[in-house]
CSV table of C-alpha atoms in Angstrom, one decimal:
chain,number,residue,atom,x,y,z
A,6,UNK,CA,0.0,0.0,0.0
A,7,UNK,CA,2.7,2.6,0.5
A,8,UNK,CA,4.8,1.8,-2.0
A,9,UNK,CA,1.7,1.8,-4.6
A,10,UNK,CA,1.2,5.0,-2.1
A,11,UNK,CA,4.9,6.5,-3.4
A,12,UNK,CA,4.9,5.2,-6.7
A,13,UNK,CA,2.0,7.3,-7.8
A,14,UNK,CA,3.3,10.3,-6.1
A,15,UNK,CA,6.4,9.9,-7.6
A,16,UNK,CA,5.0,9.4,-11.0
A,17,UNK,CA,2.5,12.8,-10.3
A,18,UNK,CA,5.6,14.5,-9.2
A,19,UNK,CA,8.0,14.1,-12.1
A,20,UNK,CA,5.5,14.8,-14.6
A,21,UNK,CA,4.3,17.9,-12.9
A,22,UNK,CA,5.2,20.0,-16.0
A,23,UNK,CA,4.4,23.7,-15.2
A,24,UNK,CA,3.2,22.6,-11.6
A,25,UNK,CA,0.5,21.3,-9.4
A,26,UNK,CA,-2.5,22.2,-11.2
A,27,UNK,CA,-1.4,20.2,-14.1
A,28,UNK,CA,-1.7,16.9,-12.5
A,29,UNK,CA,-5.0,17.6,-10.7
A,30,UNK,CA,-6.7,16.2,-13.5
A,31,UNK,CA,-4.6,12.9,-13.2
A,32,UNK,CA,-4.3,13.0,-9.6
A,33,UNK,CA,-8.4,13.1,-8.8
A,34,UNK,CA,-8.5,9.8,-11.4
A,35,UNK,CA,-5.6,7.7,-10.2
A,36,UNK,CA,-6.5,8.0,-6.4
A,37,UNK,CA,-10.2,7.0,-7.2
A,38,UNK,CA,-9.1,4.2,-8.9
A,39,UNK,CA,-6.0,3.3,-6.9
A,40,UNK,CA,-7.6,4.0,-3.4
A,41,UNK,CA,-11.1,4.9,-3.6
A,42,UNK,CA,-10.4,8.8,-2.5
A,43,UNK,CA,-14.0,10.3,-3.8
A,44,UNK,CA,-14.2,13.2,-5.8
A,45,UNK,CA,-16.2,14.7,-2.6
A,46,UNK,CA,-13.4,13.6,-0.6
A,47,UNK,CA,-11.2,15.3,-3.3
A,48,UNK,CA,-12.7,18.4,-3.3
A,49,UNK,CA,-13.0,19.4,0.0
A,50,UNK,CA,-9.2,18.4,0.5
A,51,UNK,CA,-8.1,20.4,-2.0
A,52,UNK,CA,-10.3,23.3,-0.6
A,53,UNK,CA,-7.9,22.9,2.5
A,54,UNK,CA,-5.2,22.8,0.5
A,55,UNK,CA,-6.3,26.4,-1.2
A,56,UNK,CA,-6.6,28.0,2.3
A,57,UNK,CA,-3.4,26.8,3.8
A,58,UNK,CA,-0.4,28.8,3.0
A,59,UNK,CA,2.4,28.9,1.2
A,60,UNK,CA,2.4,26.0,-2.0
A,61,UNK,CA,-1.4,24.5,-2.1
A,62,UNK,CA,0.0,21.3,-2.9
A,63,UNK,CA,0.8,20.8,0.1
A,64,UNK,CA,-2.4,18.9,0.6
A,65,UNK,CA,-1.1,15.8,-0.6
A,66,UNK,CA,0.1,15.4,3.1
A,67,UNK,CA,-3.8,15.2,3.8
A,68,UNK,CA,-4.4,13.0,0.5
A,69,UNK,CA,-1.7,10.7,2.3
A,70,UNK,CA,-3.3,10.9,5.5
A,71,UNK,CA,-6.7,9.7,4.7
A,72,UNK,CA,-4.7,6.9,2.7
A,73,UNK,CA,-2.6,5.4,5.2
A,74,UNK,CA,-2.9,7.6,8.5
A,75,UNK,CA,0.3,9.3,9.5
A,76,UNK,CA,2.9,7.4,7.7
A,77,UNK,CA,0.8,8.1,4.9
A,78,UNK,CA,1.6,11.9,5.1
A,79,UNK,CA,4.9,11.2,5.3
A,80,UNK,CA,4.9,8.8,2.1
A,81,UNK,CA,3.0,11.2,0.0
A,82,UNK,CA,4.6,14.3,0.4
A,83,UNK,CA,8.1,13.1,0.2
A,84,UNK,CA,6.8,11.1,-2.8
A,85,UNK,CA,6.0,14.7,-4.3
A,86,UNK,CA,7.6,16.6,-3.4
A,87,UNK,CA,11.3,14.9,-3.2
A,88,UNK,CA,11.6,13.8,-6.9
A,89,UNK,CA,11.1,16.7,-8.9
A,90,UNK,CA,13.7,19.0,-6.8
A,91,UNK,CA,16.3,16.7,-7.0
A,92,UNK,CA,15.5,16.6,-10.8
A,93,UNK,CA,15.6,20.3,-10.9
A,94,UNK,CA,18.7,20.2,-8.2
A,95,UNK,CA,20.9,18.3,-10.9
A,96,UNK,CA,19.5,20.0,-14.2
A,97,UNK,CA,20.1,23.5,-12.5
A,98,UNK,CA,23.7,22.7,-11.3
A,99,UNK,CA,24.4,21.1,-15.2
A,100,UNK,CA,22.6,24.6,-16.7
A,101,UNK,CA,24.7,26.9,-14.7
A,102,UNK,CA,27.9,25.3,-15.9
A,103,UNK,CA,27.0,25.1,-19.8
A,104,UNK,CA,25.4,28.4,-19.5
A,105,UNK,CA,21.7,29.3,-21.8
A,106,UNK,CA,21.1,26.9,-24.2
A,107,UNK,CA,18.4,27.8,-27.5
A,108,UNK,CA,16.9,24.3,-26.3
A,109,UNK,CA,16.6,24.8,-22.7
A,110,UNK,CA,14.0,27.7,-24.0
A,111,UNK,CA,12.8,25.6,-26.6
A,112,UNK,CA,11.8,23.0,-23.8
A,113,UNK,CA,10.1,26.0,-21.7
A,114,UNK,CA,8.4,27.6,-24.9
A,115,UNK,CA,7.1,24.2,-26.1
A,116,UNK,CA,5.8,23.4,-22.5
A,117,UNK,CA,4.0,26.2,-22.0
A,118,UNK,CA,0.8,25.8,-23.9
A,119,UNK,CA,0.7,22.1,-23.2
A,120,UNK,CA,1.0,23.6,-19.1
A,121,UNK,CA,-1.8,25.7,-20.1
A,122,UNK,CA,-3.8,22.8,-21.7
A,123,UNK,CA,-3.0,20.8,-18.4
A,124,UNK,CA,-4.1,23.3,-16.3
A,125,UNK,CA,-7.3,24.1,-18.3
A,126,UNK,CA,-8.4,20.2,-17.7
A,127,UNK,CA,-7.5,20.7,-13.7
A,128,UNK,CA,-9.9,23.5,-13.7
A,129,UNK,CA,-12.0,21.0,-15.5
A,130,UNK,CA,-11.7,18.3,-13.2
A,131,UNK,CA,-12.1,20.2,-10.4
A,132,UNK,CA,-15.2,22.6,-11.7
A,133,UNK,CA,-17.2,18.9,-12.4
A,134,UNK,CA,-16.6,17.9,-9.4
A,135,UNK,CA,-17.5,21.4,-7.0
A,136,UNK,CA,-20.1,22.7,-9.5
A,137,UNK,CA,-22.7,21.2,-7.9
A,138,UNK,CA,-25.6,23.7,-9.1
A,139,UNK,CA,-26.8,27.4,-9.0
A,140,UNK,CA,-25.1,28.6,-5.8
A,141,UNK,CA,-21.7,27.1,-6.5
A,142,UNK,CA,-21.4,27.9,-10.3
A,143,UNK,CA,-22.6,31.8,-9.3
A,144,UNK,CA,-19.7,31.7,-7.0
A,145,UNK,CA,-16.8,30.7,-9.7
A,146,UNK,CA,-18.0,32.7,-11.8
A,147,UNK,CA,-17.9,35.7,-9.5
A,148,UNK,CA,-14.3,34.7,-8.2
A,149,UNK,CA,-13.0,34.8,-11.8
A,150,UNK,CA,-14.7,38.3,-12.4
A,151,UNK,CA,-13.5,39.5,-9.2
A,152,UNK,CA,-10.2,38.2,-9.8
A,153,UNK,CA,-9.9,39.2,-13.4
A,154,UNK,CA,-10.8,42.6,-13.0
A,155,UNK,CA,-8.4,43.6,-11.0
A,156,UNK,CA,-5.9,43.5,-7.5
A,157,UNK,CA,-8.5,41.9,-5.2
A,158,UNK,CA,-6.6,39.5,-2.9
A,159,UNK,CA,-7.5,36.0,-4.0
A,160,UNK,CA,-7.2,34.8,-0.3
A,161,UNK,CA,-9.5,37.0,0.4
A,162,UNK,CA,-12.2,36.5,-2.4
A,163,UNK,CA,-11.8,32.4,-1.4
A,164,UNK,CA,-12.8,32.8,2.4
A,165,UNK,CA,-15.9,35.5,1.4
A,166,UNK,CA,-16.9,33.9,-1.0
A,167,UNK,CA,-16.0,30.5,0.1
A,168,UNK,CA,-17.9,31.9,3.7
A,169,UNK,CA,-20.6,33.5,1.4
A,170,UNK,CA,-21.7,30.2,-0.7
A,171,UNK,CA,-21.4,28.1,2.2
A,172,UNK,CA,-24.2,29.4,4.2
A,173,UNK,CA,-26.2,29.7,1.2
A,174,UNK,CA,-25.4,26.0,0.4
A,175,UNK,CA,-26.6,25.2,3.1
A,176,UNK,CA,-29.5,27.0,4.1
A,177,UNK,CA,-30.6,26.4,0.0
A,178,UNK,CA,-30.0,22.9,-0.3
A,179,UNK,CA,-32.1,22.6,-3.6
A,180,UNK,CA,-29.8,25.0,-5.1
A,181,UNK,CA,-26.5,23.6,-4.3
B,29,UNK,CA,30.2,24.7,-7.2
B,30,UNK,CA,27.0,26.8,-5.0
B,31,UNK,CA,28.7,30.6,-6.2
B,32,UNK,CA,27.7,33.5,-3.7
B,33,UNK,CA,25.2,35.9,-4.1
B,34,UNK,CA,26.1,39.4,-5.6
B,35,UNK,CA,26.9,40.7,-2.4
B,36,UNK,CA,28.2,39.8,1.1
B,37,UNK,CA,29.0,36.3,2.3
B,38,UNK,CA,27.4,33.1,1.9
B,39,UNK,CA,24.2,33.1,4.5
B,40,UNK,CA,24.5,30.9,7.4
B,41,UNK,CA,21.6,27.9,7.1
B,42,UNK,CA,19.8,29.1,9.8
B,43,UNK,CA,19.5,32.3,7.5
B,44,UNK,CA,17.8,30.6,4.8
B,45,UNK,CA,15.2,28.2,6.6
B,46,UNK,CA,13.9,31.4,8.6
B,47,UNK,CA,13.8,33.4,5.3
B,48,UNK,CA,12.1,30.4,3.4
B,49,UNK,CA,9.8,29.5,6.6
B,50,UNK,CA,8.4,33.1,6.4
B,51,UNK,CA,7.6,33.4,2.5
B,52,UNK,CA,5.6,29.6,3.5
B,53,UNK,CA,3.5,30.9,6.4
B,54,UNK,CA,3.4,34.7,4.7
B,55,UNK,CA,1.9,33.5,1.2
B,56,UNK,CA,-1.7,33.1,1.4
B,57,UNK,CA,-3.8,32.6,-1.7
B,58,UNK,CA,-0.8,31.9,-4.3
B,59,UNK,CA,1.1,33.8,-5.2
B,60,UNK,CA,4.3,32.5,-3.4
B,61,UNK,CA,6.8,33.1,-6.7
B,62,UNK,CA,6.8,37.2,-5.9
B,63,UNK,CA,7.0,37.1,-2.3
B,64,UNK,CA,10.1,34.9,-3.1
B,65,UNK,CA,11.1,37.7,-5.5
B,66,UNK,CA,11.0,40.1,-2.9
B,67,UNK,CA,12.7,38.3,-0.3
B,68,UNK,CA,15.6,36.9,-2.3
B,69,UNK,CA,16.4,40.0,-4.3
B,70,UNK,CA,14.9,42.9,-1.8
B,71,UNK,CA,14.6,42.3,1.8
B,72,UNK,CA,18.2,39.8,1.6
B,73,UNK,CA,21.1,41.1,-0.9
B,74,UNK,CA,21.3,37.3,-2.3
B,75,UNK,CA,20.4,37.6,-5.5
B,76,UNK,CA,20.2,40.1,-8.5
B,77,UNK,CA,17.1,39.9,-10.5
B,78,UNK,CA,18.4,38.8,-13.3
B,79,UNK,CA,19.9,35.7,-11.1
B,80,UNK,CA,16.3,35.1,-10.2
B,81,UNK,CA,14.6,35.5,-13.5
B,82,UNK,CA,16.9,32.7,-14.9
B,83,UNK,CA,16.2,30.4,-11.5
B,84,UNK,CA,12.4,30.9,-12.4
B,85,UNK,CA,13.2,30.1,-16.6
B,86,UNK,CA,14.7,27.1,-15.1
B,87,UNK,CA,12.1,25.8,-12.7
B,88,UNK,CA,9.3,26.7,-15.4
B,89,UNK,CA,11.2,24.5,-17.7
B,90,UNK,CA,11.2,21.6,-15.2
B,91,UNK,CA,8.8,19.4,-13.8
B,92,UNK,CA,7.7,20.1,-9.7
B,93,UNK,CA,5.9,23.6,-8.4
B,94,UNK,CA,7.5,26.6,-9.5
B,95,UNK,CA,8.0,27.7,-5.9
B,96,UNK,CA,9.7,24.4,-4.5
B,97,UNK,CA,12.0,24.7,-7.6
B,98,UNK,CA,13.0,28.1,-7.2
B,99,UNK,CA,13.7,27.7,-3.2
B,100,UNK,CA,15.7,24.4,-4.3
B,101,UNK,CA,18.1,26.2,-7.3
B,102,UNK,CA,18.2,29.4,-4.9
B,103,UNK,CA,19.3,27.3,-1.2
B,104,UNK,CA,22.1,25.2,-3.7
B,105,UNK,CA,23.4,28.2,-5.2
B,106,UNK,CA,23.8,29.9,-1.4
B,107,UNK,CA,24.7,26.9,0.3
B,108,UNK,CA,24.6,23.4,-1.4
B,109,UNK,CA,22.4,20.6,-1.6
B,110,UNK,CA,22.0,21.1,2.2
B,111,UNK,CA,21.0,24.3,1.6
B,112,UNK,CA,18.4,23.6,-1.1
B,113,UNK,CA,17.1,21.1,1.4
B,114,UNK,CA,16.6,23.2,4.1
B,115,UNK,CA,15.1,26.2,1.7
B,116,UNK,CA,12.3,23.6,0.1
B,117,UNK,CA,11.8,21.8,3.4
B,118,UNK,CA,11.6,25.7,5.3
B,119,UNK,CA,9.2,26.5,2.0
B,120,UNK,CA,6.4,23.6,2.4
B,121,UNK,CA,6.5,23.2,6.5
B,122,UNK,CA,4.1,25.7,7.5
B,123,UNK,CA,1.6,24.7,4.9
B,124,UNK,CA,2.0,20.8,5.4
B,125,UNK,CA,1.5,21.5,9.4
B,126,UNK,CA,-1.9,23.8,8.5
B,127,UNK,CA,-3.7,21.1,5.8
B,128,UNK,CA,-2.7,18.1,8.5
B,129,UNK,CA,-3.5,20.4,11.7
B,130,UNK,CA,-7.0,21.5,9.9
B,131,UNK,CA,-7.3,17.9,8.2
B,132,UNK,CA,-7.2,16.0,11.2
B,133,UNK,CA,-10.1,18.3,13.1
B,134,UNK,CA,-12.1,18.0,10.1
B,135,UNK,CA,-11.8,14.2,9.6
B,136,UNK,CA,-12.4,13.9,13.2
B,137,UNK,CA,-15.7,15.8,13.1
B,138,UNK,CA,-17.0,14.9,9.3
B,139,UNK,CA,-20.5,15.4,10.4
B,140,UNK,CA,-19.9,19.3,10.5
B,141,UNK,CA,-22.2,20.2,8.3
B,142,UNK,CA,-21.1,23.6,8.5
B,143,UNK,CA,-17.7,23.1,7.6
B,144,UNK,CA,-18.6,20.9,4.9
B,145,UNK,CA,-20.4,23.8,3.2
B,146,UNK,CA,-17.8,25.8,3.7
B,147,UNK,CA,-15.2,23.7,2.3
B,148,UNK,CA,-17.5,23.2,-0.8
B,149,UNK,CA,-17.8,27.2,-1.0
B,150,UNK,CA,-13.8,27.4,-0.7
B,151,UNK,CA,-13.5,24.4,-3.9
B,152,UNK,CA,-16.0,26.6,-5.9
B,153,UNK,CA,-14.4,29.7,-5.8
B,154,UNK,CA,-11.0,28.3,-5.8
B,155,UNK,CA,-12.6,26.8,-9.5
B,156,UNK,CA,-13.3,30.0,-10.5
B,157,UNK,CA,-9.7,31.4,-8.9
B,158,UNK,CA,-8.3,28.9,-11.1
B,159,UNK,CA,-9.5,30.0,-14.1
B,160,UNK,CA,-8.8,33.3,-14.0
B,161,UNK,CA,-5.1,32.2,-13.3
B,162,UNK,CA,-4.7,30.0,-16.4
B,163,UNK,CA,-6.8,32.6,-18.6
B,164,UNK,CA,-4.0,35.4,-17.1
B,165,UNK,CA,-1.2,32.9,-18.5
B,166,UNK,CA,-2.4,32.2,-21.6
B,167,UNK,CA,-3.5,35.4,-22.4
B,168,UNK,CA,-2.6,37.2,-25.6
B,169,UNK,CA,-0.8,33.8,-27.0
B,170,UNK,CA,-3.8,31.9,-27.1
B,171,UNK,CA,-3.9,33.8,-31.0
B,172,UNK,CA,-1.4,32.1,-31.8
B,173,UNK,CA,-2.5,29.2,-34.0
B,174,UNK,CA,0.5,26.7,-32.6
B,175,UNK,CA,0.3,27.7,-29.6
B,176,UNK,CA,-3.2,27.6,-29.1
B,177,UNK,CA,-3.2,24.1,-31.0
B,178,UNK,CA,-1.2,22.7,-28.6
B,179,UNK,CA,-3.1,23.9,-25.7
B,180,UNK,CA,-6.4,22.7,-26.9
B,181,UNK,CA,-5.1,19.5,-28.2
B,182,UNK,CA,-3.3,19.1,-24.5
B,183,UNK,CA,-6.8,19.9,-22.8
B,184,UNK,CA,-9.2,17.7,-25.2
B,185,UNK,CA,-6.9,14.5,-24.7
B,186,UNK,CA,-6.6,14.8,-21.0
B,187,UNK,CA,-9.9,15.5,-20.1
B,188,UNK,CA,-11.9,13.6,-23.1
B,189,UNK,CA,-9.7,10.5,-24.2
B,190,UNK,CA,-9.7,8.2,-21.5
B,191,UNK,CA,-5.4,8.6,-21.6
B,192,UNK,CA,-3.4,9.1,-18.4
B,193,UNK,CA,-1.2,11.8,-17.9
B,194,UNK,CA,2.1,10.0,-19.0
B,195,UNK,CA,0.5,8.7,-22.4
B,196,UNK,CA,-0.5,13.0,-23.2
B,197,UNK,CA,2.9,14.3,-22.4
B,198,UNK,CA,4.5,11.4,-24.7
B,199,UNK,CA,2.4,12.5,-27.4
B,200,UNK,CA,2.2,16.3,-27.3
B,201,UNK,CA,5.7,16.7,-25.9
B,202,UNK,CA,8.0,16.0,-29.0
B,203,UNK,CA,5.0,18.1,-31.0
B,204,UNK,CA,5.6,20.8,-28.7
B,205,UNK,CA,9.3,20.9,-28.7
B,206,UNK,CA,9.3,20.7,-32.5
B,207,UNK,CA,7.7,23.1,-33.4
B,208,UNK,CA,9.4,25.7,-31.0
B,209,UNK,CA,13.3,24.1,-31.7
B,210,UNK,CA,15.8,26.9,-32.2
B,211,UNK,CA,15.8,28.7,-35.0
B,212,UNK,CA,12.0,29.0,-35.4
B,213,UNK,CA,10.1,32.4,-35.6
B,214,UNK,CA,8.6,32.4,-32.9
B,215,UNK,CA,10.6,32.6,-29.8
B,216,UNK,CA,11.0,36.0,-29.0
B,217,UNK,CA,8.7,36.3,-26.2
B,218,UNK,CA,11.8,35.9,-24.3
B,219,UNK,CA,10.4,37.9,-21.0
């Protein structure tokens, strides 16, 4: 169990190209099928995730936790987190003794849109899985207007709204 | 091999996990790539910003979070591997200890109805957050036919095809880098 535990980590965490949103998608579907962690279940630990500070991938520790307790934790976010930095620790170190190369910004230009693409299908994933009805599309689309149109703090526009849609959801349970 | 920052000595280690431990307790709702500009080029003389643009060209190019990259190339170049350890393991600490800490009283307690809601509230407007982020990044270039191509094709075969992440990448990769090798038109959106 932990080593399936690691070995899917390890496998999210090397192919994490342009970071964690871009293995949301794959995360959600390997750990239903792998260890039966429901999209409900999902959700609401990546809504802890978003609230925490600092990097909000750190809820993997939690994903770990409800995996294989404590140990767990431990497993999963090494098993994320450990892989791609020594991967980036080696590359960096080779990069900074053969100087720019036109190919290192041919890898970053050419991984951009697919980052993008990736990202798009984590919002995806996520959105299918959150946007349950009325109350809970009206409040993505109002954290991307309030977002898009300008320098309101996103922590901020997470716990109002987040605070906001809650009580509505559920007081409203129809409109969820 | 780590060289020293533009100015002053090499920090001591204690130096870097208290810098790093701030920027992860200090960086609420994303974000956490600017406050570590501001702490490694600003508030401590350890890098120039040209240093730190070419740290963050680097840990775009690689796998892993941005952030965890960057505090990894940043703690080798000041003080080693060790260093790099300490910086990543500084960076992810205090968020690790708030998603167990808040995990545990929420697993504890599941039939908090209130705190489900809430929860669901946070996941929907993080959706919407989420969005506007990858819009912001792919803004402007999404006119650009390959570009745009690439995204789309990346999105539709992820989300639609039924192939895991590892199968995509093998496929849209070596399209990718193709068609933006050097020497192409293309690639002057150096930033």
């Amino acid at each position: 169990m932990l080593i399936k535990l690691a070995g899917t980590f390890i496998l999210l965490s090397v192919l994490a190209v342009g970071g964690g949103t871009a293995v949301l998608h794959e995360m959600q579907e390997v750990l239903l099928a792998e260890f039966g962690i429901g999209p409900d279940v999902f959700v609401k630990t990546y809504g802890i995730g978003q609230l925490a500070p600092g990097p909000n991938m750190t809820m993997v520790t939690l994903l770990g936790i409800q995996i294989a307790g404590a140990i767990g934790a431990v497993v999963a976010g090494l098993a994320f987190f450990v892989p791609s930095s020594v991967l980036c620790l080696c590359v960096g170190r080779i990069w900074s003794r053969i100087g720019e190369t036109p190919w290192r910004r041919a890898v970053q230009n050419g991984f951009e849109p697919i980052s993008i693409g990736l990202m798009g299908s984590g919002v995806y994933a996520v959105g299918k899985t959150a946007l349950l009805g009325p109350i809970t599309v009206a409040l993505a689309i109002l954290s991307f207007g309030l977002i898009m149109r300008g320098r309101a703090n996103p922590m901020l526009v997470i716990l109002g709204l987040g605070s906001l849609g809650g009580l509505l959801a559920y007081l409203l349970p129809l409109w969820r | 091999m780590p060289d020293r920052g533009p100015r002053g000595d090499r920090p001591r280690l204690r130096e870097i996990f208290r810098a790093f431990l701030f920027v992860g307790a200090a960086s609420f709702g994303g974000g956490v790539v600017a406050y570590q500009k501001i702490l490694l080029t600003e508030k401590k003389p350890w890098f120039s910003v040209d240093e730190f643009k070419a740290m963050l060209a680097i840990s775009q190019t690689m796998p892993g979070l941005n952030a965890v990259n960057i505090a990894v190339l940043a703690g080798d170049r000041l003080r080693g591997a060790v260093g790099a350890l300490v910086a990543a393991t500084a960076l992810l600490l205090p968020g690790c200890l708030f998603v167990v800490g808040i995990g545990l009283l929420y697993l504890n307690d599941p039939g908090s109805a209130a705190a489900t809601w809430f929860l669901v509230g946070v996941a929907a407007a993080a959706t919407g957050l989420l969005a506007s982020v990858t819009y912001r990044l792919a803004e402007g270039r999404l006119l650009r036919l390959n570009y745009a191509a690439i995204a789309v094709l990346t999105f539709a075969l992820m989300s639609f095809s039924g192939l895991s992440l590892p199968e995509v990448l093998l496929i849209v990769a070596p399209i990718a880098i193709f068609l933006n090798r050097p020497g192409r038109a293309g690639e002057t959106d150096a930033d």
